[in-house]
XYZ file of N, CA and C in Angstrom:
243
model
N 6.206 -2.252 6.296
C 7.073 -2.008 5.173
C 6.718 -0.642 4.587
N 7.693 -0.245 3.816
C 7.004 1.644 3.308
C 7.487 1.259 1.707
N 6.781 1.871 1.268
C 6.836 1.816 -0.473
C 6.668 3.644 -0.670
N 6.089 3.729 -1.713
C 6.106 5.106 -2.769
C 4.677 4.800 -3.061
N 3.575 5.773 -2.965
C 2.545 5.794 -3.481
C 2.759 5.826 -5.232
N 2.407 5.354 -5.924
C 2.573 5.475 -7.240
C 1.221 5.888 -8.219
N 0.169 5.008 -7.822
C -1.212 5.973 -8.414
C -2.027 5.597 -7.831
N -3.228 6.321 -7.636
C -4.052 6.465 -6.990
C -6.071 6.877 -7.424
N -6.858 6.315 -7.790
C -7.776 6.674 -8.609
C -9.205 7.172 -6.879
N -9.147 8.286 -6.845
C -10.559 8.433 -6.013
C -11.919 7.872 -6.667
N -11.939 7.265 -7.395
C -13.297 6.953 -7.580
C -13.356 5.880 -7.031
N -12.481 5.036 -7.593
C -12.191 3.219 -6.594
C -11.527 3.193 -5.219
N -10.734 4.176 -5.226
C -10.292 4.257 -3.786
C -9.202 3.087 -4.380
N -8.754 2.634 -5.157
C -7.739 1.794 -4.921
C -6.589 2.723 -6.276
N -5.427 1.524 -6.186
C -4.203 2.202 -6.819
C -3.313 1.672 -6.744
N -1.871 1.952 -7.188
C -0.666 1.158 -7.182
C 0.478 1.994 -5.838
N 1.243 0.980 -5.321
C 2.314 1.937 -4.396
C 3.811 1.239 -5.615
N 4.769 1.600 -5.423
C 5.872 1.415 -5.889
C 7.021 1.118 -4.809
N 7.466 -0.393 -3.974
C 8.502 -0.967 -3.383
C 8.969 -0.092 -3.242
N 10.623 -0.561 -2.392
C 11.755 0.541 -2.461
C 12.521 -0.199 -3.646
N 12.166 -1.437 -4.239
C 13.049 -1.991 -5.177
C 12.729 -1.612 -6.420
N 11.235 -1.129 -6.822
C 10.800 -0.681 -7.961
C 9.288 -1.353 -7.825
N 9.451 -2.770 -7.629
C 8.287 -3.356 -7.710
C 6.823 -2.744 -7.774
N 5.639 -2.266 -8.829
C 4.798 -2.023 -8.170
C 4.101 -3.098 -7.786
N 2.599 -2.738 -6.901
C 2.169 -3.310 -6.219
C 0.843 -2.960 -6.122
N -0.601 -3.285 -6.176
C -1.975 -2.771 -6.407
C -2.172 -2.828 -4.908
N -3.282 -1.833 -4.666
C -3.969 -1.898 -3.603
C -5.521 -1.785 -3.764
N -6.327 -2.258 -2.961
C -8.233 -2.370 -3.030
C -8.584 -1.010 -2.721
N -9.846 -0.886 -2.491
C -10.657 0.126 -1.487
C -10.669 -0.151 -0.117
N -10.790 -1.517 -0.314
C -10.635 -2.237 1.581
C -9.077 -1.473 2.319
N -7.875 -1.683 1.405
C -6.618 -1.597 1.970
C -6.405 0.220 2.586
N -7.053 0.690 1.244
C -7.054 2.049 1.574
C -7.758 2.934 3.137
N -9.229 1.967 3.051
C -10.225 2.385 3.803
C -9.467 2.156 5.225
N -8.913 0.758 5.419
C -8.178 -0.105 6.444
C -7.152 1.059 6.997
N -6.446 2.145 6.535
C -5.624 2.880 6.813
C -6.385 4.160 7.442
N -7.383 4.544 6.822
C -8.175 5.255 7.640
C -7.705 7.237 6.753
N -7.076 7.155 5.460
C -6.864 7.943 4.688
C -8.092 8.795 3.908
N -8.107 9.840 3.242
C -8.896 10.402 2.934
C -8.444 10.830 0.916
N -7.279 10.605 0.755
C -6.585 11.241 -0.825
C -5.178 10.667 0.015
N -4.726 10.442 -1.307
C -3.220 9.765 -1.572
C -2.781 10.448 -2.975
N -1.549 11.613 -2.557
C -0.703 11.869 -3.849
C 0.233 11.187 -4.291
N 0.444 10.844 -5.663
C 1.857 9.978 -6.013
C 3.185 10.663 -5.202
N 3.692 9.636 -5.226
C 5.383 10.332 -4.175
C 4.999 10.440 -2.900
N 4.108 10.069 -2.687
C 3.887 9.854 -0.831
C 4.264 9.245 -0.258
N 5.229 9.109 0.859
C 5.760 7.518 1.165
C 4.660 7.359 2.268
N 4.326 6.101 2.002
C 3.653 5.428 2.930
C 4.122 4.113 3.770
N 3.128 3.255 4.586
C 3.588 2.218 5.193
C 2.201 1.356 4.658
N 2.894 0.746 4.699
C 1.553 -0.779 3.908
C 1.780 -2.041 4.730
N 0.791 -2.766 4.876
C 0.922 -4.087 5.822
C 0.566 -5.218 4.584
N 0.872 -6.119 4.519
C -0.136 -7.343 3.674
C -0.082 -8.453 4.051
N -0.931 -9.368 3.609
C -1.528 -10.871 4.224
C -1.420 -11.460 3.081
N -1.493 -13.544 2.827
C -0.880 -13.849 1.810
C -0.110 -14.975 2.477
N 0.257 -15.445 1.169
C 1.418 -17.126 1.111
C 1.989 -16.267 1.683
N 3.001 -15.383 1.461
C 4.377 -14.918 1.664
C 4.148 -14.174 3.106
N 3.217 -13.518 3.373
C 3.027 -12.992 4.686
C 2.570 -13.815 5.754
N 2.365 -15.164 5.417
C 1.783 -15.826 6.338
C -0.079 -15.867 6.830
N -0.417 -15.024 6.123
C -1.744 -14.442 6.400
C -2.164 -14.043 7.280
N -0.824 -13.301 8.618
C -1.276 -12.790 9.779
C -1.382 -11.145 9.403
N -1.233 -11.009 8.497
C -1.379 -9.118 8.557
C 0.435 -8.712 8.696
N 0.702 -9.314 8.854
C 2.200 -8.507 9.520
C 3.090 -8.103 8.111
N 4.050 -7.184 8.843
C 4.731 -6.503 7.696
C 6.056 -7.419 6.931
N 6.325 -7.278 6.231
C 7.181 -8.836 5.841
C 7.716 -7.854 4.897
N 8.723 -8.553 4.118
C 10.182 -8.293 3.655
C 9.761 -7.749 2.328
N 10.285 -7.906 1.041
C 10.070 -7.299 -0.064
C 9.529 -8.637 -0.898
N 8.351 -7.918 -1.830
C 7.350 -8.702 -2.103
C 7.048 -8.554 -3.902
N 7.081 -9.013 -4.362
C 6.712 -9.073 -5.413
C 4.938 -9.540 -6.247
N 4.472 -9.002 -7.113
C 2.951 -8.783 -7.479
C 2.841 -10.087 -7.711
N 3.381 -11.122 -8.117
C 3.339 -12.654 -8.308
C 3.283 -13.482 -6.972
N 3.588 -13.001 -6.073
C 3.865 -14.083 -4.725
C 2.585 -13.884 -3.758
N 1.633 -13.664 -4.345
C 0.613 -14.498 -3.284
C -0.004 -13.625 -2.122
N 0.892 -12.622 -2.238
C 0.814 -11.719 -1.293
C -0.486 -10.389 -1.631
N -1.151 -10.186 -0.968
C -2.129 -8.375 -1.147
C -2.078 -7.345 0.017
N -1.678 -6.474 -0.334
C -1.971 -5.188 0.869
C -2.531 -4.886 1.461
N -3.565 -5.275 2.839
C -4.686 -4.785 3.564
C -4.439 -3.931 4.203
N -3.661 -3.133 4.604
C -3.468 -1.599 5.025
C -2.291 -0.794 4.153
N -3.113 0.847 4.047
C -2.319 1.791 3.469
C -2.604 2.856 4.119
N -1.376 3.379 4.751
C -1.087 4.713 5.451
C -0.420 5.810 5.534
N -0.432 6.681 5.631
C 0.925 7.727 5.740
C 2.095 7.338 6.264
N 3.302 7.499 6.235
C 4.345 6.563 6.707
C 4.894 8.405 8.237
N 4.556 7.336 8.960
C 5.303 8.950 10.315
C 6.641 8.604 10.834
N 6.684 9.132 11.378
C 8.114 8.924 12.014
C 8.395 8.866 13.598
């Protein structure tokens, strides 16, 4: 799935991305590290994976998600093409 980087703190390594619906969405140090990134600017589009009720807890990329449903982000990446 690809969202919008929205903020980003280097000290924690974690931060928020922003859906394509608006939704934001938090991410860890794990999710960040998991992507293999070094700095994340806001307005970056990225690709994010998450695990969870709603994802099934296989890692896989799943539909649009909301911060209430159970769901967390374990990978954050640059989105390529």
């Amino acid at each position: 799935m690809q969202a919008t980087a929205y903020t980003y703190d280097d000290a924690t390594r974690s931060g928020s991305v922003l859906l394509d619906d608006g939704t934001p969405l938090p991410f860890d140090a794990a999710a960040f590290d998991a992507g293999g990134l070094r700095l994340l600017r806001p307005g970056q589009r990225v690709r994010i994976e998450f695990a969870g009720e709603a994802g099934a807890g296989d890692g896989a990329e799943a539909g649009a998600a909301g911060a209430g449903d159970g769901r967390r982000i374990v990978l954050i990446t640059l989105q390529t093409l």
